[in-house]
Short mmCIF file of C-alpha atoms in Angstrom, two decimals:
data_model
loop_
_atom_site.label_atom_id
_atom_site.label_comp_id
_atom_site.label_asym_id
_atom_site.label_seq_id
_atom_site.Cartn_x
_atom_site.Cartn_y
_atom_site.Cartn_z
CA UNK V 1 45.19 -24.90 38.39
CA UNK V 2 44.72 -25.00 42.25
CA UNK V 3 48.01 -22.78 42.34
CA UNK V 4 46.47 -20.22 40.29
CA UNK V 5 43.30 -19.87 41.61
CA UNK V 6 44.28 -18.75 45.10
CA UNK V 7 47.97 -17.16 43.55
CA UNK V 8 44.87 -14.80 41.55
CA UNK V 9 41.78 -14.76 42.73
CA UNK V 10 41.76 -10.89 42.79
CA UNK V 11 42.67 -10.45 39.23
CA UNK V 12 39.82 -13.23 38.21
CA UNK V 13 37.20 -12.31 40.57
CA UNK V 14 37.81 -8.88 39.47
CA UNK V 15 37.86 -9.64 35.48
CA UNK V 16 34.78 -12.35 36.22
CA UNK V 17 32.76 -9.04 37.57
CA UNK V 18 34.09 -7.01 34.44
CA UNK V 19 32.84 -9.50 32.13
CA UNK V 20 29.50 -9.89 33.76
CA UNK V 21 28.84 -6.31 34.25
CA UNK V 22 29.86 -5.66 30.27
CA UNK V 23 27.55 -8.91 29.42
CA UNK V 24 24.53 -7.64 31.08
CA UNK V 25 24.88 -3.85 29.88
CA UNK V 26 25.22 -5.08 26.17
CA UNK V 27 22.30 -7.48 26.91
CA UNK V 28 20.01 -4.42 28.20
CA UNK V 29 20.69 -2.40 25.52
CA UNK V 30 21.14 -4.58 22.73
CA UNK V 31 17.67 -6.40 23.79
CA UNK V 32 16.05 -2.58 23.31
CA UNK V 33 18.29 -1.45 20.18
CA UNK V 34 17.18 -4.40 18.40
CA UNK V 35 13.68 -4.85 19.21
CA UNK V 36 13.50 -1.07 18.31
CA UNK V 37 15.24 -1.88 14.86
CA UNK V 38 13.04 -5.13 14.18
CA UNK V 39 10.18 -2.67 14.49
CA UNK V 40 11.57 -0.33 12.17
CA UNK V 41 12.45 -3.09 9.62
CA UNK V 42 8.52 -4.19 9.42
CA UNK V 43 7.20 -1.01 9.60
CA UNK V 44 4.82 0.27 6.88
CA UNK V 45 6.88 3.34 6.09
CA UNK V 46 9.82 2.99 3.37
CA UNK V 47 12.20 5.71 4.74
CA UNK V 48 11.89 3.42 8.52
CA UNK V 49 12.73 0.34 6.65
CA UNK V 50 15.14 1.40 4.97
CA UNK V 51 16.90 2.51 8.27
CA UNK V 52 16.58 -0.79 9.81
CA UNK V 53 17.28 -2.52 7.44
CA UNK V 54 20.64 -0.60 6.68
CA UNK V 55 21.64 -0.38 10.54
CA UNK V 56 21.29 -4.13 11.12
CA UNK V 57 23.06 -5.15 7.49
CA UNK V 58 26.15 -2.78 8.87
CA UNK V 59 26.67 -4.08 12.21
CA UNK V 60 26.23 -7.68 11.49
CA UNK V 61 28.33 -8.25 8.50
CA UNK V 62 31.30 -6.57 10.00
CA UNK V 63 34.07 -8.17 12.59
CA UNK V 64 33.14 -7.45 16.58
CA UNK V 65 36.80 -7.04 16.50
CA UNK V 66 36.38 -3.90 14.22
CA UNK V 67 33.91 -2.67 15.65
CA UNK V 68 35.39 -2.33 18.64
CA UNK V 69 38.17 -0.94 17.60
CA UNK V 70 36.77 2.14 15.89
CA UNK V 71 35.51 2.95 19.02
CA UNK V 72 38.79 2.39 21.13
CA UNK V 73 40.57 4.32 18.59
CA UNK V 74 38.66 6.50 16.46
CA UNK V 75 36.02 8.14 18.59
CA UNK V 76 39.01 9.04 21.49
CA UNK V 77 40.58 10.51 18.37
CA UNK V 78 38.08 13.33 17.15
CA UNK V 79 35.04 13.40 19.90
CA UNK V 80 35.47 12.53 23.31
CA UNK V 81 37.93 9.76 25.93
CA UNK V 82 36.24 6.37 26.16
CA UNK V 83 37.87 3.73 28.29
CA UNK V 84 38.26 0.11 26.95
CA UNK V 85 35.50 -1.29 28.98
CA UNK V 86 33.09 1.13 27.61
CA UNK V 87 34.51 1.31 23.97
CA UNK V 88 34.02 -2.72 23.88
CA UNK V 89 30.59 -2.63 25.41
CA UNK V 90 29.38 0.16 22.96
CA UNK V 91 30.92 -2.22 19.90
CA UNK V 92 29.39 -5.18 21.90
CA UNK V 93 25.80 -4.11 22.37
CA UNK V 94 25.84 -2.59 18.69
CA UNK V 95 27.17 -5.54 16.92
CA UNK V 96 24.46 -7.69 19.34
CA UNK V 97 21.79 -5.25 17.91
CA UNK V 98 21.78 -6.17 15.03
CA UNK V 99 21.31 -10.15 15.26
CA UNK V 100 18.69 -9.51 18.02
CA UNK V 101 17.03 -7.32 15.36
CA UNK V 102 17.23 -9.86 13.10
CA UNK V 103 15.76 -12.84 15.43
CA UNK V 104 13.02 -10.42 16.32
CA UNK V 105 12.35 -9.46 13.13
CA UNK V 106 11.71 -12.99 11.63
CA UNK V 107 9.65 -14.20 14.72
CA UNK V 108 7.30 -11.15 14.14
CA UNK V 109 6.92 -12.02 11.05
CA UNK V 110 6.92 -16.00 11.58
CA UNK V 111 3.38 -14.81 13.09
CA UNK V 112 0.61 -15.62 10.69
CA UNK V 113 -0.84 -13.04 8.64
CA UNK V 114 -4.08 -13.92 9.34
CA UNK V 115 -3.88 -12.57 13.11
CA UNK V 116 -2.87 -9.49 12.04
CA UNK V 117 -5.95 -9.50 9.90
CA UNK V 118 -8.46 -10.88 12.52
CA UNK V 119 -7.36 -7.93 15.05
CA UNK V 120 -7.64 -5.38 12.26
CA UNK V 121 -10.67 -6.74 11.17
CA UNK V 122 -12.59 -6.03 14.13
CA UNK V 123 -11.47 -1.94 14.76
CA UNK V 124 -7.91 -1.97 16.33
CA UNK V 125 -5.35 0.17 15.53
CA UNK V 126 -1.96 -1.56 13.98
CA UNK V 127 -0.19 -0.94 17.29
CA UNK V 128 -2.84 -2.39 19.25
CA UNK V 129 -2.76 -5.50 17.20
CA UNK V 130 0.87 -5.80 17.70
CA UNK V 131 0.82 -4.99 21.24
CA UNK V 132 -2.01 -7.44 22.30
CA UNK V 133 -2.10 -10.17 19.27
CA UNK V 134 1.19 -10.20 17.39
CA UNK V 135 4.17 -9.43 19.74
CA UNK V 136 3.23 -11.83 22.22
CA UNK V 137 3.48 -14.70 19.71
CA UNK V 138 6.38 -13.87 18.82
CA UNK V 139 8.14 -13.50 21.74
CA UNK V 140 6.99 -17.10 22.08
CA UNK V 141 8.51 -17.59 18.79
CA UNK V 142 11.75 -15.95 19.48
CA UNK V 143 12.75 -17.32 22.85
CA UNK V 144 15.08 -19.82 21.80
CA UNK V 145 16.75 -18.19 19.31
CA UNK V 146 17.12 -15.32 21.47
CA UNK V 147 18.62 -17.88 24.01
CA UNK V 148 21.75 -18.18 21.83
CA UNK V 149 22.21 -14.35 20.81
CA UNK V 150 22.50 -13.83 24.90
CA UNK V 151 24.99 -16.65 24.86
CA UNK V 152 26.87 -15.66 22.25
CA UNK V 153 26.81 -11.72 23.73
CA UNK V 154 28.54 -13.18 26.99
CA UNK V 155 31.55 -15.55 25.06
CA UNK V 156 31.91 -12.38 22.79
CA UNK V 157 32.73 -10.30 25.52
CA UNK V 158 36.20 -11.76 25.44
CA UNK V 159 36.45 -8.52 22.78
CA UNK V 160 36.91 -6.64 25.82
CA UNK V 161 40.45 -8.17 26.35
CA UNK V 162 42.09 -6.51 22.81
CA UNK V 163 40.94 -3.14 24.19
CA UNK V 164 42.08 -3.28 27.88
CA UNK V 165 38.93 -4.21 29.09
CA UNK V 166 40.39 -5.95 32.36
CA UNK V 167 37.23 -9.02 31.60
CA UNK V 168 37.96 -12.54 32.00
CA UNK V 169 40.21 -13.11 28.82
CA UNK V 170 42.41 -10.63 29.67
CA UNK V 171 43.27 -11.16 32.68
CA UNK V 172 43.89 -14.81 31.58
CA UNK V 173 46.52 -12.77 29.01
CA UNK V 174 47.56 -11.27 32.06
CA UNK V 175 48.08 -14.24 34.32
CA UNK V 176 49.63 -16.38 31.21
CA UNK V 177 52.19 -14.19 30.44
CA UNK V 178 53.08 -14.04 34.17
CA UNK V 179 53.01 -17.59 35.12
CA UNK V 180 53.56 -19.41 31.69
CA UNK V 181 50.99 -21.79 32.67
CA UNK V 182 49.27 -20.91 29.34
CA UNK V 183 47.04 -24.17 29.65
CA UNK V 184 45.85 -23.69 33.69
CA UNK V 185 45.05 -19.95 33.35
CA UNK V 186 43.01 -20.26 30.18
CA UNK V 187 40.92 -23.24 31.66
CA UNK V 188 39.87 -21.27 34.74
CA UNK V 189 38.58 -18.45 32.76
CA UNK V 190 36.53 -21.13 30.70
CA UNK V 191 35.18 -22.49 33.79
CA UNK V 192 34.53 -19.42 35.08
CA UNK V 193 32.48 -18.41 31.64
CA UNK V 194 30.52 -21.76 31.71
CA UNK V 195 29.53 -19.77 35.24
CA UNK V 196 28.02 -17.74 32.95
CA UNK V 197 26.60 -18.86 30.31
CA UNK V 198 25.42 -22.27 31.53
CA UNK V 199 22.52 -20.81 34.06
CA UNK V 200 21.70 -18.13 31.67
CA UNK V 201 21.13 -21.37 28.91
CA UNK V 202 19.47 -23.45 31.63
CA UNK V 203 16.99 -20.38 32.42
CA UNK V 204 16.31 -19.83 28.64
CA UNK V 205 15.44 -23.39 28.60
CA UNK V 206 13.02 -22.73 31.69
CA UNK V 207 11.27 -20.02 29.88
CA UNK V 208 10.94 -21.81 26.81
CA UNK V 209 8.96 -24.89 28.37
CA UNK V 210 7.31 -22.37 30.91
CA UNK V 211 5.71 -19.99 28.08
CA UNK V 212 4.66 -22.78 25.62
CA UNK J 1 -30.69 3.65 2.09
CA UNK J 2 -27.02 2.01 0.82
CA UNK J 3 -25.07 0.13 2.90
CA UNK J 4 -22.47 -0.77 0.15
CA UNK J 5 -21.76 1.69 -2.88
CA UNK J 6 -19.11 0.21 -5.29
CA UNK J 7 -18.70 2.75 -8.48
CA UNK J 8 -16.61 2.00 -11.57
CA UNK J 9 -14.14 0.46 -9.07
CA UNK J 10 -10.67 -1.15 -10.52
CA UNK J 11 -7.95 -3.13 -8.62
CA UNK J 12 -4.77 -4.43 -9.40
CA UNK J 13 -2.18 -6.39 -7.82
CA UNK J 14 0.99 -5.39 -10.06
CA UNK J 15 0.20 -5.98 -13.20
CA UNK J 16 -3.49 -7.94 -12.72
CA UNK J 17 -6.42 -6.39 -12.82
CA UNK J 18 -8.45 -8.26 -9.96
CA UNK J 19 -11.15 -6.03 -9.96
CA UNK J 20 -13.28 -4.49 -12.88
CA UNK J 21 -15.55 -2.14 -13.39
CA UNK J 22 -17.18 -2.90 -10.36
CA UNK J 23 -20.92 -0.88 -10.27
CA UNK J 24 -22.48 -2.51 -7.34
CA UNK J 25 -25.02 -0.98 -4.50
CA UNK J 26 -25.95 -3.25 -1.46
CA UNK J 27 -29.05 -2.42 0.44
CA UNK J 28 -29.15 -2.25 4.29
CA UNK J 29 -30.69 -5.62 5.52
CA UNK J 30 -29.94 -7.55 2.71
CA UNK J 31 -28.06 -10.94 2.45
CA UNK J 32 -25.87 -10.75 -0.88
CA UNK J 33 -24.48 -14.31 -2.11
CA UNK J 34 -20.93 -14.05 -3.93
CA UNK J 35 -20.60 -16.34 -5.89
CA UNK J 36 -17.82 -17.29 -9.06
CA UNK J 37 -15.14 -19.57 -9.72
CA UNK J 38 -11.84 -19.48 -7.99
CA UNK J 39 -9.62 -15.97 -8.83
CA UNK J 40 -12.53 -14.60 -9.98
CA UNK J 41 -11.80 -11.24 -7.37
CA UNK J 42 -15.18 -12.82 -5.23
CA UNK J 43 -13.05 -12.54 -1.91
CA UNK J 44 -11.29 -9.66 -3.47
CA UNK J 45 -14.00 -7.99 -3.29
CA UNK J 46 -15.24 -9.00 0.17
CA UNK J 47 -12.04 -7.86 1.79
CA UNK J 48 -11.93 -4.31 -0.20
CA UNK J 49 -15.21 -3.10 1.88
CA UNK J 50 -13.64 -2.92 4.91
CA UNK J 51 -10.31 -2.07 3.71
CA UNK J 52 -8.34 -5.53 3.85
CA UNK J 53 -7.58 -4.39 0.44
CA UNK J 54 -6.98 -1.38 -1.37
CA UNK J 55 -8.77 0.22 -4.40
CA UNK J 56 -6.69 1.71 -7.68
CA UNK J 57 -9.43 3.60 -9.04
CA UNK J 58 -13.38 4.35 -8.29
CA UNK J 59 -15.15 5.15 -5.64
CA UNK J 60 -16.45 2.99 -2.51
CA UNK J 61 -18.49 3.72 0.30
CA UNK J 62 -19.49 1.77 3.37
CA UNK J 63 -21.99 2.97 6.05
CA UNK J 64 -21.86 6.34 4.81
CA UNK J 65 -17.91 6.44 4.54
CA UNK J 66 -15.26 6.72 2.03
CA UNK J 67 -12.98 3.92 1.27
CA UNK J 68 -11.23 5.98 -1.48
CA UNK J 69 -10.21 8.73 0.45
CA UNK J 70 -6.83 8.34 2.17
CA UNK J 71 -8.39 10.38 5.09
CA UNK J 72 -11.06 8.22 6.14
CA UNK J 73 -9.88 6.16 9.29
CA UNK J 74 -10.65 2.84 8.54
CA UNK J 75 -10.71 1.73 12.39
CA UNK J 76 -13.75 3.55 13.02
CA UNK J 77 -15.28 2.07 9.50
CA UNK J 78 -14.61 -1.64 10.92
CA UNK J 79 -15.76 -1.25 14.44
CA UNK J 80 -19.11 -1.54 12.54
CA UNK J 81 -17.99 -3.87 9.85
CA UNK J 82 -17.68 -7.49 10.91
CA UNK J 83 -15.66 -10.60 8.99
CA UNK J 84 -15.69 -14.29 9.10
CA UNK J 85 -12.44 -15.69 7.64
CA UNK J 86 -12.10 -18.44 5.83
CA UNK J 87 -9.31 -19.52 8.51
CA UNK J 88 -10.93 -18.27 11.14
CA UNK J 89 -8.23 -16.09 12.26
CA UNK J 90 -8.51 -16.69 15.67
CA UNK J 91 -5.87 -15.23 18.18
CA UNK J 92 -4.03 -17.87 18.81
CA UNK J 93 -2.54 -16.59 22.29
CA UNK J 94 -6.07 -15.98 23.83
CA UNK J 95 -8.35 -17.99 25.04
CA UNK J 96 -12.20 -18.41 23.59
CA UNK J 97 -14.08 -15.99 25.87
CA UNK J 98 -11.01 -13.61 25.57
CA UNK J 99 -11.06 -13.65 21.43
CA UNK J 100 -14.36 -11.92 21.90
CA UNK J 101 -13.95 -9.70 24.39
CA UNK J 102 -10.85 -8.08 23.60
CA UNK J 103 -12.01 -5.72 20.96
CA UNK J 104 -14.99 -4.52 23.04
CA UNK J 105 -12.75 -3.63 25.63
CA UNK J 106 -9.86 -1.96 24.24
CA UNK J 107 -11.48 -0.68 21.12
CA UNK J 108 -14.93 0.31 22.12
CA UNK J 109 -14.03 0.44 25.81
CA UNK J 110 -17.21 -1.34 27.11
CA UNK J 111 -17.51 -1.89 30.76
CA UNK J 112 -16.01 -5.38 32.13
CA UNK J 113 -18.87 -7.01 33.50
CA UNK J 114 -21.07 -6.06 30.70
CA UNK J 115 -18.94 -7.16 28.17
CA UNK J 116 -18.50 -10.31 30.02
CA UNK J 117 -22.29 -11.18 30.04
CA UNK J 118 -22.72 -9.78 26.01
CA UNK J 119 -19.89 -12.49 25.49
CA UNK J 120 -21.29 -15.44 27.54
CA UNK J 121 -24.43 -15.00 25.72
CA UNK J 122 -22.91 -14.82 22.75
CA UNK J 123 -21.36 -18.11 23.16
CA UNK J 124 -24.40 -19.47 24.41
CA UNK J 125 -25.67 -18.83 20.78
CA UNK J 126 -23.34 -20.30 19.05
CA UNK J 127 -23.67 -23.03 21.50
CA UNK J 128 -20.04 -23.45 22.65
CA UNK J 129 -20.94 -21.28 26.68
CA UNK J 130 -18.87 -24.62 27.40
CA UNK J 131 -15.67 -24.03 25.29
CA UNK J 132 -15.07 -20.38 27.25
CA UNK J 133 -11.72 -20.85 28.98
CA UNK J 134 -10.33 -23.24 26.00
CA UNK J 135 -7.59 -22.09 23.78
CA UNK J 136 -8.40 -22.25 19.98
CA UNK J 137 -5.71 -24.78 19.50
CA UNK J 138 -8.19 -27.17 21.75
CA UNK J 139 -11.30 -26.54 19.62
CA UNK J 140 -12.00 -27.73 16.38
CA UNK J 141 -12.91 -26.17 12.77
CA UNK J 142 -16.23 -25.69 13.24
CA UNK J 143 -16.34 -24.62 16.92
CA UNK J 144 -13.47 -21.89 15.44
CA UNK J 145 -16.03 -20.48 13.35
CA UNK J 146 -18.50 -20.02 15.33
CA UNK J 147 -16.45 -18.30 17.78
CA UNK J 148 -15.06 -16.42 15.20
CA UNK J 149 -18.70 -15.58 14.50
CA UNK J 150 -19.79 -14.63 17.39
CA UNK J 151 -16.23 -12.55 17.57
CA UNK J 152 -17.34 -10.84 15.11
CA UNK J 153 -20.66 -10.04 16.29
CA UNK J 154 -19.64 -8.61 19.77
CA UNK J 155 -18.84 -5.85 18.09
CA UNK J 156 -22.25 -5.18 16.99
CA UNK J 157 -21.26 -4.55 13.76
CA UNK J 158 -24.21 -3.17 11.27
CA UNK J 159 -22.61 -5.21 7.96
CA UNK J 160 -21.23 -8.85 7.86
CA UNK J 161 -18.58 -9.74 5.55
CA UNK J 162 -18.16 -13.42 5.06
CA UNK J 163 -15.62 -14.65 2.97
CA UNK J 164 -15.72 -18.33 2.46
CA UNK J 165 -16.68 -19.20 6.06
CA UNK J 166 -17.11 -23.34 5.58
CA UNK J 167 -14.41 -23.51 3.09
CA UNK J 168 -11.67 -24.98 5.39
CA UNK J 169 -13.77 -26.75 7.46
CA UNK J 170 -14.84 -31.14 7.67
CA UNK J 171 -18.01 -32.08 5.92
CA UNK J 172 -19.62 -32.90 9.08
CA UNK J 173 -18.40 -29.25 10.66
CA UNK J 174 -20.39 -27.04 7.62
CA UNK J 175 -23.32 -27.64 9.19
CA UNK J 176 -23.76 -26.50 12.43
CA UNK J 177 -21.42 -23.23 10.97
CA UNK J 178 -24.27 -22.38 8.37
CA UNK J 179 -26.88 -23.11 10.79
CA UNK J 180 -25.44 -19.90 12.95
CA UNK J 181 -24.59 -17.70 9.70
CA UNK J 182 -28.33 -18.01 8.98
CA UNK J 183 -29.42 -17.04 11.94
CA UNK J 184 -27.27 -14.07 12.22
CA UNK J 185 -28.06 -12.90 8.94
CA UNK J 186 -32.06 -13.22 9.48
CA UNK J 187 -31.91 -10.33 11.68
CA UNK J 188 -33.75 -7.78 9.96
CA UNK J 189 -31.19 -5.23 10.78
CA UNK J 190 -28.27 -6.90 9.50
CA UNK J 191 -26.38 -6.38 6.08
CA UNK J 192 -24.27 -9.53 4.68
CA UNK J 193 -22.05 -10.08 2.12
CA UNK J 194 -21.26 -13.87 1.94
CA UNK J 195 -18.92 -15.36 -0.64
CA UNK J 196 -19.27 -18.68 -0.49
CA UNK J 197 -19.23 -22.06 -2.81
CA UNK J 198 -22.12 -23.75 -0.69
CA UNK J 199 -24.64 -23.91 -3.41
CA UNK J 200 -27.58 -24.90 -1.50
CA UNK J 201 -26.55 -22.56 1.10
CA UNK J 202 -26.96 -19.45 -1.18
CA UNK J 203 -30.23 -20.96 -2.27
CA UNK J 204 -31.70 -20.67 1.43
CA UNK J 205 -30.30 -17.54 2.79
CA UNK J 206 -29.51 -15.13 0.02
CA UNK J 207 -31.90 -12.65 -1.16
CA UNK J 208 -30.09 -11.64 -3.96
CA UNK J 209 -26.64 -13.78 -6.08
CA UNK J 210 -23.86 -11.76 -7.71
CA UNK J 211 -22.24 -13.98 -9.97
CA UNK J 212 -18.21 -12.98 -10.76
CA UNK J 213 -15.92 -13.91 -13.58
CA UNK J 214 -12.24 -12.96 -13.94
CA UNK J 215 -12.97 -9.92 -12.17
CA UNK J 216 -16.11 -8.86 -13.16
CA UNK J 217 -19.47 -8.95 -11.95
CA UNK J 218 -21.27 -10.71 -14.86
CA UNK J 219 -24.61 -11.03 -13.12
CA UNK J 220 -26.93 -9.56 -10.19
CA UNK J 221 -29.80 -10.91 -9.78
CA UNK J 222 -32.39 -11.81 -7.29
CA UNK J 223 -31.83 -15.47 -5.69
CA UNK J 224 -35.10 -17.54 -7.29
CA UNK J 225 -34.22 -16.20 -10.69
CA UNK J 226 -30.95 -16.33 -10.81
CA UNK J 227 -30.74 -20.20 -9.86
CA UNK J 228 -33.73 -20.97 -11.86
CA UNK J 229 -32.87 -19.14 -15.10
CA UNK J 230 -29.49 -17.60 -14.99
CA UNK J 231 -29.37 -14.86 -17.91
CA UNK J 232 -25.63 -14.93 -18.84
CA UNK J 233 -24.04 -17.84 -20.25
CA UNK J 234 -21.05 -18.12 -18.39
CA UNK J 235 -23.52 -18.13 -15.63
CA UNK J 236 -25.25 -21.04 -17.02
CA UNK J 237 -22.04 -23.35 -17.70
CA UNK J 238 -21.14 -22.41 -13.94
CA UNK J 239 -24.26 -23.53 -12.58
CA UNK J 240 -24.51 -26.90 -14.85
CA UNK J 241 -20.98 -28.20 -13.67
CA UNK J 242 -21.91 -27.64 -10.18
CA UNK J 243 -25.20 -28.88 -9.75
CA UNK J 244 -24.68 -32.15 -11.68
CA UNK J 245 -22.09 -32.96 -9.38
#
């Protein structure tokens, strides 16, 4: 294990910083998709629902794998050249969407009624009700379940590695195939996700106990 | 001069018809009583004048505006039309003196400090100035509803809607709530619909009892009379089973 650390510490240092970067674009953007989508699903207007809902039914109830793979392939094809980094963070952040959307979407409504009612009650607008009464209980709501989507986003980023991504996992391929030490190459990129994913759990933990 | 207009007013959730009929004119400065057994559209009717609820068919007006007309922007109607909820309603991720200042600041956009004062003094009638920086999770039932009360009244509304304000509250609690409702709803200038089952209550502060069934209004009458010598006999069984008890 020792022997492949130091024999590769370019490759992994270099696929740790792919993973992270593709783990905190798809975070960004998936945290904005979806909260965007969540809105749409609860929205008073049909037409708005119905686009929500149909956006977040697609992109969770089909493989990452697939996904990503109409992007690597297809879209190159007929519009324009993505790389595999950017094909698997596109498939990434929109599969990621659409489970954010969904833990939003439930917390908002987890909310009771009656506050919605209460802040209408007294003259404000719907938007000012969510913004200043609603939202912020959910987010309380939503942390932890939020918690898990983010830690999910980061182990799923091992998509990158079927679309020469250059992340952790494949540069683990990489190294394996070079080596043959199958077992010592893919246990340093596991430590090296628990790097990860074990602050980012600790932190959602933090928030959790710091907001209630 | 009308506060509350209902005319030949109909509601339906799917296929039910909550509402019937409704013909009903509240004056300004009165305290209505609405009164009925349970599903019998009482609070249905409560939440439809300030457009908690939506009409199928008739006409309503409230201070001078039009519930029935998709136009009429029904944020402007409720800055002037308070409720009390039967659950209070509080917002749960403020604290007491922030519940009632919130509105007056982002929806009526009244200066900080005065808004501050109008509040503390509000509190002080309600008699919980002490409870200011609590959350509502630290309060009880009754110390909810007054602050939803006094909520309520920060935004100096011209009508009160009540709709079963001591309903979810301890024996003990009902008390010191109706002691505040009657006091708010003395004010000369103040129009109040209360739905309520507090018999006694209605006896005290009501200047006039509408009586509802399945729906309908079955009778309007003037408080003294109506207790005393109810005209409709649905009105009568109603009365018997709940003053025996």
């Amino acid at each position: 294990m020792i022997n492949i650390i130091t024999h590769y510490s370019h490759q992994l240092l270099s696929g740790f910083g792919w993973t992270l970067l593709s783990s905190v674009l798809a975070l960004f953007f998936s945290l904005i998709i979806g909260s965007l989508f969540a809105i749409m699903e609860i929205l008073p207007n049909k037409t708005a629902r119905f686009v929500g809902r149909a956006y977040v039914e697609l992109f969770r109830n089909i493989p990452l794998l697939v996904i990503t793979m109409f992007f690597y392939l297809i879209i190159p094809l007929y519009l324009v050249k993505i790389n595999g980094f950017t094909a698997g963070t596109i498939g990434l952040t929109l599969y990621t969407s659409a489970f954010i959307a969904e833990t939003i979407r439930s917390g908002i409504q987890s909310v009771d009624t009656g506050q919605m009612e209460g802040a209408r009650s007294v003259g404000m607008t719907y938007w000012q009700a969510m913004r200043y009464i609603i939202l912020p209980q959910a987010f309380k709501i939503v942390i932890p379940p939020l918690g898990n989507q983010f830690v999910n986003l980061v182990k799923n980023s091992s998509v990158l590695a079927f679309v020469a991504g250059f992340d952790l996992m494949y540069q683990a391929n990489s190294i394996a195939s070079t080596t043959f030490d199958t077992i010592n190459s893919y246990l340093v990129i596991g430590v090296l996700y628990l790097i990860i994913t074990m602050p980012l759990s600790y932190y959602m933990r933090y928030l959790e106990k710091k907001i209630a | 001069m009308s506060m509350i207009e209902f005319h030949d007013v109909q509601k339906y959730y799917g296929q039910f018809h909550a509402l019937r009929d409704i013909n009903l004119e509240i004056d300004k400065g009165e305290t209505v009583v609405l009164i009925g057994p349970s599903g019998s559209g009482k609070s249905t009717l409560a939440r439809t004048v300030n457009g908690l609820e939506t009409i199928q068919s008739g006409q309503l007006i409230v201070n001078n505006r039009d519930l029935s007309d998709a136009k009429t922007n029904l944020n402007i109607l409720r800055r002037d039309v308070g409720m009390v909820f039967q659950h209070f309603n509080l917002y749960a991720n403020k604290s007491v003196l922030e519940n009632i200042m919130l509105a007056p600041r982002i929806v009526s956009h009244v200066p900080e400090a005065e808004n501050k004062k109008a509040a503390m003094d509000l509190l002080d009638m309600v008699g919980l100035a002490d409870k200011a920086q609590n959350m509502p999770s630290q309060i009880s039932g009754g110390q909810k509803q007054r602050v939803a009360i006094a909520r309520s009244l920060a935004m100096k509304p011209k009508l009160l809607l009540f709709d079963e304000p001591t309903s979810a509250l301890d024996p003990e609690m009902i008390d010191d709530v109706l002691q505040v409702i009657k006091q708010v709803t003395s004010a000369s200038d103040m129009t109040s619909l209360i739905v309520t089952h507090e018999m006694g209550f209605a006896k005290e502060v009501a200047n006039r009892v509408i009586f509802m069934d399945a729906g309908q209004i079955v009778e309007d009458d003037d408080t003294k009379s109506f207790f005393s010598q109810p005209e409709t006999q649905r009105a009568q069984q109603f009365l018997s089973k709940i003053i025996t008890h």
